[in-house]
Amino acid sequence: MQRAAAATARSRSSSTVWNAARHRGSVPRCVAAASFAGSRGDGAAAARPLRIPGPGGRLALSLPRLSGGRAATTRAAVAAAAGVPLPADDVGAVERSGVGGLAETAQLGAMIAAWYLLNIYFNIYNKQVLQALPFPYTITAFQLGFGSVLIFLMWATKLHPPPRITPAQLAKIAPLAAGHMLGTVFTNMSLGKVAVSFTHTIKASEPFFTVLLSAFFLGETPSLLVLGSLVPIVGGVALASLTEVSFNWTGFWSAMASNLLYQSRNVLSKKLLGVEEESLDDINLFSVLTVLSFLLSCPLMLFAEGIKFTPGYLQSTGINLQELCVRAALAGFCFHGYQKLSYLILARVSPVTHSVANCVKRVVVIVSSVLFFRTAISPVNALGTGAALGGVFLYSRLKRTKPKDA
């Protein structure tokens, strides 16, 4: 009993000393809060005291061994504030945590850079192919077919486990695949008719369709701030359209149709895909969507362009067929690569971060295409594009409380 009473008294004395030190400013409040968070025992395996000098002796703070880098950094902060050395094993834990965090950040940065580069090269190669061969249905089927070959290679080599999918799941995914395929067709149609920068300026209006379709199909009511963020998007697209040198209605409405179809796919996926589809991870869902889109694109291609697209036609145009095939293959690879990277990045970051990165990607693609193709752009056109992209960024930030994509 006497030992227990003495221990209690020491504990109270230590607490008093610690609080007094904290209020005097010798220990920062943030460190005190950190030590309190650590001392609660969240994920603790075994508590271990960290001895800190105080008035009348050394103050023993009992900080647990938490899993991961959180405990190590907590103990390091407390020790640094008190001016005492950190035990060797804690030093190693802090170093390992820092190295691991830097490695993950570097890996994510490399993935985002590759995502941007693949998107830039896809738009360049795709525009060149569409200028030489104005067959958007055929180009779409080729791109989806190229991606399907890569997907089957991925499954065959066990780089990613193949999915176990039921006929009921396929029936639910099929409408989404149709929207994905037609969205790609209309994007290619727009890219073939107008400048790459203008197509992507129009595609910046995706949030407008997301809000509209979410309200219609899911019953989601947007806030006034979200609705306000749509004003610069719509106004910017309208201003850019009025001053676009390459403007034509086919290119404009094709890009708008692409927005409608892609966002319908995104919104309907929430409504159609239920609990049983959770067995499909993001990569396999995207893979199945791509393969189904390719199968749906083949009859449409044959019906719309199959009669025109013949060896005789290719000879009559005087196209360098080998060079065209190489660029088409590169465009197909970039198309599949940047979409898969988009899913991989989304699995590592929050939907809002992904949306912001996607907004920056559109800026990078627009600037790169303007420089590469030497697209004429007036100050008013640039203002409209900037306003639309600024509205997209604002929309992404305002939607952070309700977290999102190609």
CSV table of N, CA, C and O in Angstrom, one decimal, residues 139-259:
chain,number,residue,atom,x,y,z
A,139,ILE,N,-10.1,4.6,-85.4
A,139,ILE,CA,-9.0,4.9,-84.5
A,139,ILE,C,-9.3,4.5,-83.1
A,139,ILE,O,-8.5,3.9,-82.3
A,140,THR,N,-10.6,4.7,-82.7
A,140,THR,CA,-11.1,4.3,-81.4
A,140,THR,C,-11.0,2.8,-81.2
A,140,THR,O,-10.5,2.3,-80.1
A,141,ALA,N,-11.5,2.1,-82.2
A,141,ALA,CA,-11.4,0.6,-82.1
A,141,ALA,C,-9.9,0.1,-82.0
A,141,ALA,O,-9.6,-0.8,-81.2
A,142,PHE,N,-9.0,0.8,-82.7
A,142,PHE,CA,-7.6,0.4,-82.6
A,142,PHE,C,-7.1,0.7,-81.3
A,142,PHE,O,-6.3,-0.2,-80.7
A,143,GLN,N,-7.4,1.8,-80.7
A,143,GLN,CA,-6.8,2.2,-79.4
A,143,GLN,C,-7.3,1.2,-78.3
A,143,GLN,O,-6.6,0.8,-77.4
A,144,LEU,N,-8.6,1.0,-78.3
A,144,LEU,CA,-9.2,0.0,-77.3
A,144,LEU,C,-8.7,-1.4,-77.5
A,144,LEU,O,-8.5,-2.1,-76.6
A,145,GLY,N,-8.5,-1.8,-78.8
A,145,GLY,CA,-8.0,-3.1,-79.1
A,145,GLY,C,-6.5,-3.2,-78.6
A,145,GLY,O,-6.1,-4.3,-78.1
A,146,PHE,N,-5.7,-2.2,-78.8
A,146,PHE,CA,-4.4,-2.2,-78.4
A,146,PHE,C,-4.3,-2.3,-76.8
A,146,PHE,O,-3.5,-3.1,-76.3
A,147,GLY,N,-5.2,-1.6,-76.2
A,147,GLY,CA,-5.3,-1.7,-74.7
A,147,GLY,C,-5.7,-3.1,-74.2
A,147,GLY,O,-5.2,-3.6,-73.2
A,148,SER,N,-6.6,-3.7,-75.0
A,148,SER,CA,-7.1,-5.0,-74.6
A,148,SER,C,-6.0,-6.1,-74.7
A,148,SER,O,-5.9,-7.0,-73.9
A,149,VAL,N,-5.1,-5.9,-75.7
A,149,VAL,CA,-4.0,-6.8,-75.9
A,149,VAL,C,-3.1,-6.7,-74.7
A,149,VAL,O,-2.6,-7.7,-74.1
A,150,LEU,N,-2.8,-5.5,-74.2
A,150,LEU,CA,-1.9,-5.2,-73.1
A,150,LEU,C,-2.6,-5.8,-71.8
A,150,LEU,O,-1.9,-6.3,-70.9
A,151,ILE,N,-3.9,-5.7,-71.7
A,151,ILE,CA,-4.6,-6.2,-70.5
A,151,ILE,C,-4.5,-7.7,-70.4
A,151,ILE,O,-4.2,-8.3,-69.4
A,152,PHE,N,-4.7,-8.4,-71.6
A,152,PHE,CA,-4.5,-9.9,-71.6
A,152,PHE,C,-3.1,-10.3,-71.3
A,152,PHE,O,-2.9,-11.4,-70.6
A,153,LEU,N,-2.1,-9.6,-71.8
A,153,LEU,CA,-0.7,-9.9,-71.4
A,153,LEU,C,-0.5,-9.7,-69.9
A,153,LEU,O,0.2,-10.5,-69.3
A,154,MET,N,-1.1,-8.7,-69.3
A,154,MET,CA,-1.0,-8.4,-67.9
A,154,MET,C,-1.5,-9.6,-67.1
A,154,MET,O,-0.9,-10.1,-66.1
A,155,TRP,N,-2.7,-10.1,-67.5
A,155,TRP,CA,-3.3,-11.2,-66.8
A,155,TRP,C,-2.5,-12.5,-67.1
A,155,TRP,O,-2.4,-13.3,-66.1
A,156,ALA,N,-2.1,-12.7,-68.3
A,156,ALA,CA,-1.4,-13.9,-68.6
A,156,ALA,C,0.0,-14.1,-67.9
A,156,ALA,O,0.4,-15.2,-67.5
A,157,THR,N,0.6,-12.9,-67.7
A,157,THR,CA,2.0,-12.9,-67.0
A,157,THR,C,1.8,-12.8,-65.5
A,157,THR,O,2.9,-12.6,-64.8
A,158,LYS,N,0.6,-12.7,-65.0
A,158,LYS,CA,0.3,-12.6,-63.6
A,158,LYS,C,0.8,-11.3,-63.0
A,158,LYS,O,1.1,-11.2,-61.7
A,159,LEU,N,1.0,-10.3,-63.8
A,159,LEU,CA,1.4,-9.0,-63.2
A,159,LEU,C,0.2,-8.4,-62.4
A,159,LEU,O,0.4,-7.7,-61.5
A,160,HIS,N,-1.0,-8.8,-62.7
A,160,HIS,CA,-2.2,-8.5,-61.9
A,160,HIS,C,-3.1,-9.7,-62.0
A,160,HIS,O,-3.4,-10.2,-63.1
A,161,PRO,N,-3.7,-10.1,-60.9
A,161,PRO,CA,-4.6,-11.3,-61.0
A,161,PRO,C,-5.8,-11.0,-61.8
A,161,PRO,O,-6.4,-10.0,-61.7
A,162,PRO,N,-6.2,-12.0,-62.7
A,162,PRO,CA,-7.4,-11.8,-63.5
A,162,PRO,C,-8.7,-11.8,-62.6
A,162,PRO,O,-8.7,-12.5,-61.6
A,163,PRO,N,-9.7,-11.1,-63.1
A,163,PRO,CA,-10.9,-11.1,-62.2
A,163,PRO,C,-11.8,-12.3,-62.4
A,163,PRO,O,-11.7,-13.0,-63.4
A,164,ARG,N,-12.6,-12.6,-61.4
A,164,ARG,CA,-13.6,-13.6,-61.5
A,164,ARG,C,-14.9,-12.8,-61.6
A,164,ARG,O,-15.4,-12.3,-60.6
A,165,ILE,N,-15.5,-12.9,-62.8
A,165,ILE,CA,-16.6,-12.0,-63.1
A,165,ILE,C,-17.8,-12.8,-63.5
A,165,ILE,O,-17.7,-13.8,-64.2
A,166,THR,N,-19.0,-12.5,-63.0
A,166,THR,CA,-20.2,-13.2,-63.3
A,166,THR,C,-21.0,-12.5,-64.5
A,166,THR,O,-20.7,-11.3,-64.8
A,167,PRO,N,-21.9,-13.3,-65.1
A,167,PRO,CA,-22.7,-12.7,-66.2
A,167,PRO,C,-23.5,-11.5,-65.7
A,167,PRO,O,-23.7,-10.5,-66.4
A,168,ALA,N,-23.9,-11.5,-64.4
A,168,ALA,CA,-24.7,-10.4,-63.9
A,168,ALA,C,-23.8,-9.2,-63.8
A,168,ALA,O,-24.3,-8.0,-64.1
A,169,GLN,N,-22.6,-9.3,-63.4
A,169,GLN,CA,-21.7,-8.2,-63.3
A,169,GLN,C,-21.4,-7.6,-64.7
A,169,GLN,O,-21.4,-6.4,-64.9
A,170,LEU,N,-21.2,-8.5,-65.7
A,170,LEU,CA,-21.0,-8.1,-67.1
A,170,LEU,C,-22.2,-7.3,-67.6
A,170,LEU,O,-22.0,-6.3,-68.3
A,171,ALA,N,-23.4,-7.7,-67.3
A,171,ALA,CA,-24.6,-7.0,-67.7
A,171,ALA,C,-24.6,-5.6,-67.1
A,171,ALA,O,-25.1,-4.7,-67.8
A,172,LYS,N,-24.1,-5.4,-65.9
A,172,LYS,CA,-24.1,-4.1,-65.3
A,172,LYS,C,-23.0,-3.2,-65.8
A,172,LYS,O,-23.2,-2.0,-65.9
A,173,ILE,N,-21.9,-3.8,-66.2
A,173,ILE,CA,-20.8,-3.0,-66.7
A,173,ILE,C,-20.9,-2.7,-68.2
A,173,ILE,O,-20.4,-1.6,-68.6
A,174,ALA,N,-21.7,-3.4,-68.9
A,174,ALA,CA,-21.9,-3.2,-70.4
A,174,ALA,C,-22.4,-1.8,-70.7
A,174,ALA,O,-21.8,-1.2,-71.6
A,175,PRO,N,-23.4,-1.2,-70.0
A,175,PRO,CA,-23.8,0.1,-70.3
A,175,PRO,C,-22.7,1.2,-70.1
A,175,PRO,O,-22.5,2.1,-70.8
A,176,LEU,N,-21.9,0.9,-69.0
A,176,LEU,CA,-20.8,1.8,-68.7
A,176,LEU,C,-19.7,1.7,-69.8
A,176,LEU,O,-19.1,2.7,-70.2
A,177,ALA,N,-19.5,0.5,-70.3
A,177,ALA,CA,-18.5,0.3,-71.4
A,177,ALA,C,-19.0,1.0,-72.7
A,177,ALA,O,-18.2,1.6,-73.4
A,178,ALA,N,-20.3,1.0,-73.0
A,178,ALA,CA,-20.9,1.7,-74.1
A,178,ALA,C,-20.6,3.2,-74.0
A,178,ALA,O,-20.2,3.8,-75.0
A,179,GLY,N,-20.8,3.7,-72.8
A,179,GLY,CA,-20.6,5.1,-72.6
A,179,GLY,C,-19.1,5.5,-72.7
A,179,GLY,O,-18.7,6.5,-73.3
A,180,HIS,N,-18.2,4.6,-72.2
A,180,HIS,CA,-16.8,4.8,-72.3
A,180,HIS,C,-16.3,4.8,-73.8
A,180,HIS,O,-15.6,5.6,-74.2
A,181,MET,N,-16.9,3.8,-74.6
A,181,MET,CA,-16.5,3.7,-76.0
A,181,MET,C,-17.0,4.9,-76.8
A,181,MET,O,-16.2,5.5,-77.5
A,182,LEU,N,-18.2,5.3,-76.6
A,182,LEU,CA,-18.8,6.4,-77.4
A,182,LEU,C,-18.1,7.7,-76.9
A,182,LEU,O,-17.9,8.6,-77.8
A,183,GLY,N,-17.8,7.9,-75.6
A,183,GLY,CA,-17.0,9.0,-75.2
A,183,GLY,C,-15.7,9.2,-75.9
A,183,GLY,O,-15.3,10.3,-76.2
A,184,THR,N,-15.0,8.0,-76.0
A,184,THR,CA,-13.7,8.0,-76.7
A,184,THR,C,-13.9,8.4,-78.2
A,184,THR,O,-13.1,9.1,-78.8
A,185,VAL,N,-14.9,7.8,-78.8
A,185,VAL,CA,-15.2,8.1,-80.2
A,185,VAL,C,-15.4,9.6,-80.4
A,185,VAL,O,-14.8,10.2,-81.3
A,186,PHE,N,-16.2,10.3,-79.6
A,186,PHE,CA,-16.5,11.7,-79.7
A,186,PHE,C,-15.3,12.6,-79.4
A,186,PHE,O,-15.1,13.6,-80.0
A,187,THR,N,-14.5,12.1,-78.5
A,187,THR,CA,-13.2,12.8,-78.2
A,187,THR,C,-12.3,12.8,-79.4
A,187,THR,O,-11.8,13.9,-79.8
A,188,ASN,N,-12.2,11.6,-80.1
A,188,ASN,CA,-11.4,11.5,-81.3
A,188,ASN,C,-12.0,12.4,-82.4
A,188,ASN,O,-11.2,13.0,-83.2
A,189,MET,N,-13.3,12.4,-82.5
A,189,MET,CA,-13.9,13.2,-83.5
A,189,MET,C,-13.6,14.6,-83.3
A,189,MET,O,-13.4,15.4,-84.3
A,190,SER,N,-13.7,15.1,-82.1
A,190,SER,CA,-13.4,16.5,-81.8
A,190,SER,C,-11.9,16.8,-82.1
A,190,SER,O,-11.6,17.9,-82.7
A,191,LEU,N,-11.0,16.0,-81.7
A,191,LEU,CA,-9.6,16.2,-81.9
A,191,LEU,C,-9.3,16.2,-83.4
A,191,LEU,O,-8.3,16.9,-83.8
A,192,GLY,N,-10.0,15.5,-84.2
A,192,GLY,CA,-9.8,15.5,-85.7
A,192,GLY,C,-10.3,16.8,-86.3
A,192,GLY,O,-9.9,17.1,-87.4
A,193,LYS,N,-11.2,17.5,-85.7
A,193,LYS,CA,-11.9,18.7,-86.3
A,193,LYS,C,-11.3,20.0,-85.8
A,193,LYS,O,-11.3,21.0,-86.6
A,194,VAL,N,-10.9,20.1,-84.5
A,194,VAL,CA,-10.5,21.4,-84.0
A,194,VAL,C,-9.1,21.2,-83.3
A,194,VAL,O,-8.6,20.0,-83.2
A,195,ALA,N,-8.5,22.3,-82.9
A,195,ALA,CA,-7.2,22.2,-82.2
A,195,ALA,C,-7.3,21.4,-80.9
A,195,ALA,O,-8.3,21.4,-80.2
A,196,VAL,N,-6.2,20.8,-80.5
A,196,VAL,CA,-6.1,20.0,-79.3
A,196,VAL,C,-6.5,20.9,-78.1
A,196,VAL,O,-7.2,20.5,-77.2
A,197,SER,N,-5.9,22.1,-78.1
A,197,SER,CA,-6.1,23.0,-77.0
A,197,SER,C,-7.6,23.3,-76.8
A,197,SER,O,-8.1,23.4,-75.7
A,198,PHE,N,-8.3,23.5,-77.9
A,198,PHE,CA,-9.7,23.9,-77.9
A,198,PHE,C,-10.6,22.7,-77.4
A,198,PHE,O,-11.5,22.9,-76.6
A,199,THR,N,-10.2,21.5,-77.8
A,199,THR,CA,-11.0,20.3,-77.3
A,199,THR,C,-10.8,20.2,-75.8
A,199,THR,O,-11.8,19.9,-75.1
A,200,HIS,N,-9.6,20.4,-75.3
A,200,HIS,CA,-9.4,20.2,-73.9
A,200,HIS,C,-10.0,21.4,-73.1
A,200,HIS,O,-10.4,21.2,-71.9
A,201,THR,N,-10.2,22.6,-73.7
A,201,THR,CA,-10.9,23.7,-73.1
A,201,THR,C,-12.3,23.3,-72.9
A,201,THR,O,-12.9,23.6,-71.9
A,202,ILE,N,-12.9,22.7,-74.0
A,202,ILE,CA,-14.3,22.3,-73.9
A,202,ILE,C,-14.5,21.2,-72.8
A,202,ILE,O,-15.5,21.2,-72.1
A,203,LYS,N,-13.6,20.3,-72.8
A,203,LYS,CA,-13.7,19.2,-71.9
A,203,LYS,C,-13.5,19.6,-70.4
A,203,LYS,O,-13.8,18.9,-69.5
A,204,ALA,N,-13.0,20.8,-70.2
A,204,ALA,CA,-12.9,21.4,-68.9
A,204,ALA,C,-14.3,21.6,-68.3
A,204,ALA,O,-14.4,21.8,-67.1
A,205,SER,N,-15.3,21.6,-69.1
A,205,SER,CA,-16.7,21.8,-68.6
A,205,SER,C,-17.3,20.5,-68.0
A,205,SER,O,-18.5,20.5,-67.7
A,206,GLU,N,-16.5,19.5,-67.8
A,206,GLU,CA,-17.0,18.2,-67.2
A,206,GLU,C,-17.7,18.4,-65.9
A,206,GLU,O,-18.8,17.8,-65.7
A,207,PRO,N,-17.2,19.3,-65.0
A,207,PRO,CA,-18.0,19.5,-63.7
A,207,PRO,C,-19.4,19.9,-63.9
A,207,PRO,O,-20.3,19.5,-63.1
A,208,PHE,N,-19.7,20.7,-64.9
A,208,PHE,CA,-21.1,21.1,-65.2
A,208,PHE,C,-22.0,19.9,-65.4
A,208,PHE,O,-23.1,19.8,-64.9
A,209,PHE,N,-21.5,18.9,-66.2
A,209,PHE,CA,-22.3,17.7,-66.5
A,209,PHE,C,-22.3,16.8,-65.3
A,209,PHE,O,-23.3,16.1,-65.0
A,210,THR,N,-21.2,16.8,-64.5
A,210,THR,CA,-21.2,16.0,-63.3
A,210,THR,C,-22.3,16.4,-62.3
A,210,THR,O,-23.1,15.6,-61.8
A,211,VAL,N,-22.4,17.8,-62.1
A,211,VAL,CA,-23.4,18.3,-61.2
A,211,VAL,C,-24.8,18.0,-61.7
A,211,VAL,O,-25.7,17.6,-61.0
A,212,LEU,N,-25.0,18.2,-63.0
A,212,LEU,CA,-26.3,18.0,-63.6
A,212,LEU,C,-26.8,16.6,-63.5
A,212,LEU,O,-27.9,16.3,-63.1
A,213,LEU,N,-25.9,15.7,-63.9
A,213,LEU,CA,-26.3,14.2,-63.9
A,213,LEU,C,-26.4,13.7,-62.5
A,213,LEU,O,-27.2,12.8,-62.3
A,214,SER,N,-25.6,14.2,-61.6
A,214,SER,CA,-25.7,13.7,-60.2
A,214,SER,C,-27.0,14.1,-59.6
A,214,SER,O,-27.6,13.3,-58.8
A,215,ALA,N,-27.4,15.3,-59.9
A,215,ALA,CA,-28.7,15.8,-59.4
A,215,ALA,C,-29.9,15.0,-60.0
A,215,ALA,O,-30.8,14.6,-59.3
A,216,PHE,N,-29.7,14.6,-61.3
A,216,PHE,CA,-30.8,13.9,-62.0
A,216,PHE,C,-30.9,12.4,-61.6
A,216,PHE,O,-32.0,11.9,-61.3
A,217,PHE,N,-29.7,11.7,-61.6
A,217,PHE,CA,-29.7,10.3,-61.3
A,217,PHE,C,-29.6,9.9,-59.9
A,217,PHE,O,-30.1,8.9,-59.4
A,218,LEU,N,-28.8,10.7,-59.1
A,218,LEU,CA,-28.5,10.3,-57.7
A,218,LEU,C,-29.2,11.2,-56.7
A,218,LEU,O,-29.2,10.9,-55.5
A,219,GLY,N,-29.9,12.2,-57.2
A,219,GLY,CA,-30.6,13.1,-56.2
A,219,GLY,C,-29.7,14.0,-55.4
A,219,GLY,O,-30.1,14.4,-54.3
A,220,GLU,N,-28.5,14.2,-55.8
A,220,GLU,CA,-27.5,15.0,-55.0
A,220,GLU,C,-27.8,16.5,-55.3
A,220,GLU,O,-27.8,16.9,-56.5
A,221,THR,N,-28.0,17.3,-54.3
A,221,THR,CA,-28.2,18.7,-54.4
A,221,THR,C,-26.9,19.5,-54.2
A,221,THR,O,-26.3,19.4,-53.1
A,222,PRO,N,-26.3,20.2,-55.2
A,222,PRO,CA,-25.1,20.9,-55.0
A,222,PRO,C,-25.3,22.1,-54.1
A,222,PRO,O,-26.4,22.7,-54.1
A,223,SER,N,-24.2,22.5,-53.4
A,223,SER,CA,-24.3,23.8,-52.6
A,223,SER,C,-24.2,25.0,-53.5
A,223,SER,O,-23.8,24.9,-54.7
A,224,LEU,N,-24.5,26.1,-53.0
A,224,LEU,CA,-24.5,27.4,-53.7
A,224,LEU,C,-23.0,27.7,-54.2
A,224,LEU,O,-22.8,28.2,-55.3
A,225,LEU,N,-22.1,27.3,-53.3
A,225,LEU,CA,-20.7,27.6,-53.7
A,225,LEU,C,-20.2,26.7,-54.9
A,225,LEU,O,-19.5,27.2,-55.8
A,226,VAL,N,-20.7,25.5,-54.9
A,226,VAL,CA,-20.4,24.6,-56.0
A,226,VAL,C,-21.0,25.1,-57.3
A,226,VAL,O,-20.4,25.2,-58.4
A,227,LEU,N,-22.3,25.5,-57.2
A,227,LEU,CA,-22.9,26.1,-58.4
A,227,LEU,C,-22.2,27.4,-58.8
A,227,LEU,O,-22.1,27.6,-60.0
A,228,GLY,N,-21.7,28.2,-57.9
A,228,GLY,CA,-21.0,29.4,-58.2
A,228,GLY,C,-19.7,29.1,-59.0
A,228,GLY,O,-19.3,29.8,-59.9
A,229,SER,N,-19.0,28.0,-58.6
A,229,SER,CA,-17.8,27.6,-59.3
A,229,SER,C,-18.0,27.2,-60.8
A,229,SER,O,-17.1,27.2,-61.6
A,230,LEU,N,-19.3,26.9,-61.1
A,230,LEU,CA,-19.6,26.5,-62.5
A,230,LEU,C,-19.7,27.7,-63.4
A,230,LEU,O,-19.5,27.6,-64.6
A,231,VAL,N,-19.9,28.9,-62.8
A,231,VAL,CA,-20.0,30.2,-63.6
A,231,VAL,C,-18.8,30.4,-64.4
A,231,VAL,O,-18.8,30.6,-65.7
A,232,PRO,N,-17.6,30.5,-63.8
A,232,PRO,CA,-16.4,30.7,-64.6
A,232,PRO,C,-16.1,29.6,-65.6
A,232,PRO,O,-15.5,29.9,-66.7
A,233,ILE,N,-16.5,28.4,-65.3
A,233,ILE,CA,-16.3,27.3,-66.2
A,233,ILE,C,-17.1,27.5,-67.5
A,233,ILE,O,-16.6,27.5,-68.6
A,234,VAL,N,-18.4,27.7,-67.3
A,234,VAL,CA,-19.3,27.9,-68.5
A,234,VAL,C,-18.9,29.2,-69.2
A,234,VAL,O,-18.8,29.2,-70.5
A,235,GLY,N,-18.7,30.2,-68.5
A,235,GLY,CA,-18.3,31.5,-69.1
A,235,GLY,C,-17.0,31.4,-69.9
A,235,GLY,O,-16.8,32.0,-71.0
A,236,GLY,N,-16.0,30.8,-69.2
A,236,GLY,CA,-14.7,30.6,-69.9
A,236,GLY,C,-14.8,29.8,-71.2
A,236,GLY,O,-14.1,30.2,-72.2
A,237,VAL,N,-15.5,28.7,-71.2
A,237,VAL,CA,-15.7,27.9,-72.4
A,237,VAL,C,-16.4,28.7,-73.5
A,237,VAL,O,-16.0,28.6,-74.6
A,238,ALA,N,-17.4,29.4,-73.1
A,238,ALA,CA,-18.1,30.3,-74.1
A,238,ALA,C,-17.2,31.3,-74.7
A,238,ALA,O,-17.2,31.5,-75.9
A,239,LEU,N,-16.4,32.0,-73.8
A,239,LEU,CA,-15.5,33.0,-74.3
A,239,LEU,C,-14.4,32.4,-75.2
A,239,LEU,O,-14.1,33.0,-76.3
A,240,ALA,N,-13.9,31.3,-74.8
A,240,ALA,CA,-12.9,30.6,-75.7
A,240,ALA,C,-13.4,30.2,-77.0
A,240,ALA,O,-12.8,30.2,-78.1
A,241,SER,N,-14.7,29.7,-77.0
A,241,SER,CA,-15.4,29.2,-78.2
A,241,SER,C,-15.6,30.4,-79.2
A,241,SER,O,-15.4,30.3,-80.4
A,242,LEU,N,-16.0,31.6,-78.7
A,242,LEU,CA,-16.2,32.7,-79.5
A,242,LEU,C,-15.0,33.2,-80.2
A,242,LEU,O,-15.1,33.8,-81.3
A,243,THR,N,-13.8,33.0,-79.6
A,243,THR,CA,-12.6,33.6,-80.2
A,243,THR,C,-11.7,32.5,-80.7
A,243,THR,O,-10.5,32.8,-81.1
A,244,GLU,N,-12.1,31.2,-80.8
A,244,GLU,CA,-11.3,30.1,-81.3
A,244,GLU,C,-11.1,30.2,-82.8
A,244,GLU,O,-12.1,30.2,-83.6
A,245,VAL,N,-9.9,30.2,-83.3
A,245,VAL,CA,-9.6,30.2,-84.7
A,245,VAL,C,-10.1,29.0,-85.4
A,245,VAL,O,-10.6,29.0,-86.5
A,246,SER,N,-9.9,27.8,-84.8
A,246,SER,CA,-10.2,26.5,-85.5
A,246,SER,C,-11.6,26.1,-85.2
A,246,SER,O,-12.0,24.9,-85.5
A,247,PHE,N,-12.5,27.0,-84.7
A,247,PHE,CA,-13.8,26.6,-84.2
A,247,PHE,C,-14.7,26.0,-85.4
A,247,PHE,O,-14.7,26.6,-86.5
A,248,ASN,N,-15.3,24.9,-85.1
A,248,ASN,CA,-16.4,24.4,-86.0
A,248,ASN,C,-17.4,23.7,-85.1
A,248,ASN,O,-17.0,23.1,-84.1
A,249,TRP,N,-18.6,23.6,-85.5
A,249,TRP,CA,-19.7,23.0,-84.7
A,249,TRP,C,-19.5,21.5,-84.5
A,249,TRP,O,-19.9,21.0,-83.4
A,250,THR,N,-19.0,20.8,-85.5
A,250,THR,CA,-18.8,19.4,-85.3
A,250,THR,C,-17.8,19.1,-84.2
A,250,THR,O,-18.1,18.3,-83.3
A,251,GLY,N,-16.7,19.8,-84.2
A,251,GLY,CA,-15.7,19.7,-83.1
A,251,GLY,C,-16.2,20.1,-81.8
A,251,GLY,O,-15.9,19.4,-80.8
A,252,PHE,N,-17.0,21.2,-81.7
A,252,PHE,CA,-17.6,21.6,-80.5
A,252,PHE,C,-18.5,20.6,-79.8
A,252,PHE,O,-18.4,20.2,-78.7
A,253,TRP,N,-19.5,20.2,-80.7
A,253,TRP,CA,-20.6,19.3,-80.1
A,253,TRP,C,-20.0,17.9,-79.8
A,253,TRP,O,-20.5,17.2,-79.0
A,254,SER,N,-19.0,17.5,-80.6
A,254,SER,CA,-18.4,16.2,-80.3
A,254,SER,C,-17.7,16.2,-78.9
A,254,SER,O,-17.8,15.3,-78.2
A,255,ALA,N,-17.0,17.3,-78.6
A,255,ALA,CA,-16.4,17.4,-77.3
A,255,ALA,C,-17.4,17.5,-76.2
A,255,ALA,O,-17.3,16.9,-75.1
A,256,MET,N,-18.5,18.2,-76.4
A,256,MET,CA,-19.6,18.3,-75.5
A,256,MET,C,-20.2,16.9,-75.3
A,256,MET,O,-20.6,16.5,-74.1
A,257,ALA,N,-20.4,16.2,-76.3
A,257,ALA,CA,-21.0,14.8,-76.3
A,257,ALA,C,-20.1,13.9,-75.5
A,257,ALA,O,-20.5,13.0,-74.7
A,258,SER,N,-18.8,14.1,-75.7
A,258,SER,CA,-17.8,13.3,-74.9
A,258,SER,C,-17.9,13.5,-73.4
A,258,SER,O,-17.9,12.6,-72.6
A,259,ASN,N,-18.1,14.8,-73.1
A,259,ASN,CA,-18.3,15.2,-71.7
A,259,ASN,C,-19.5,14.5,-71.1
A,259,ASN,O,-19.4,13.9,-70.0
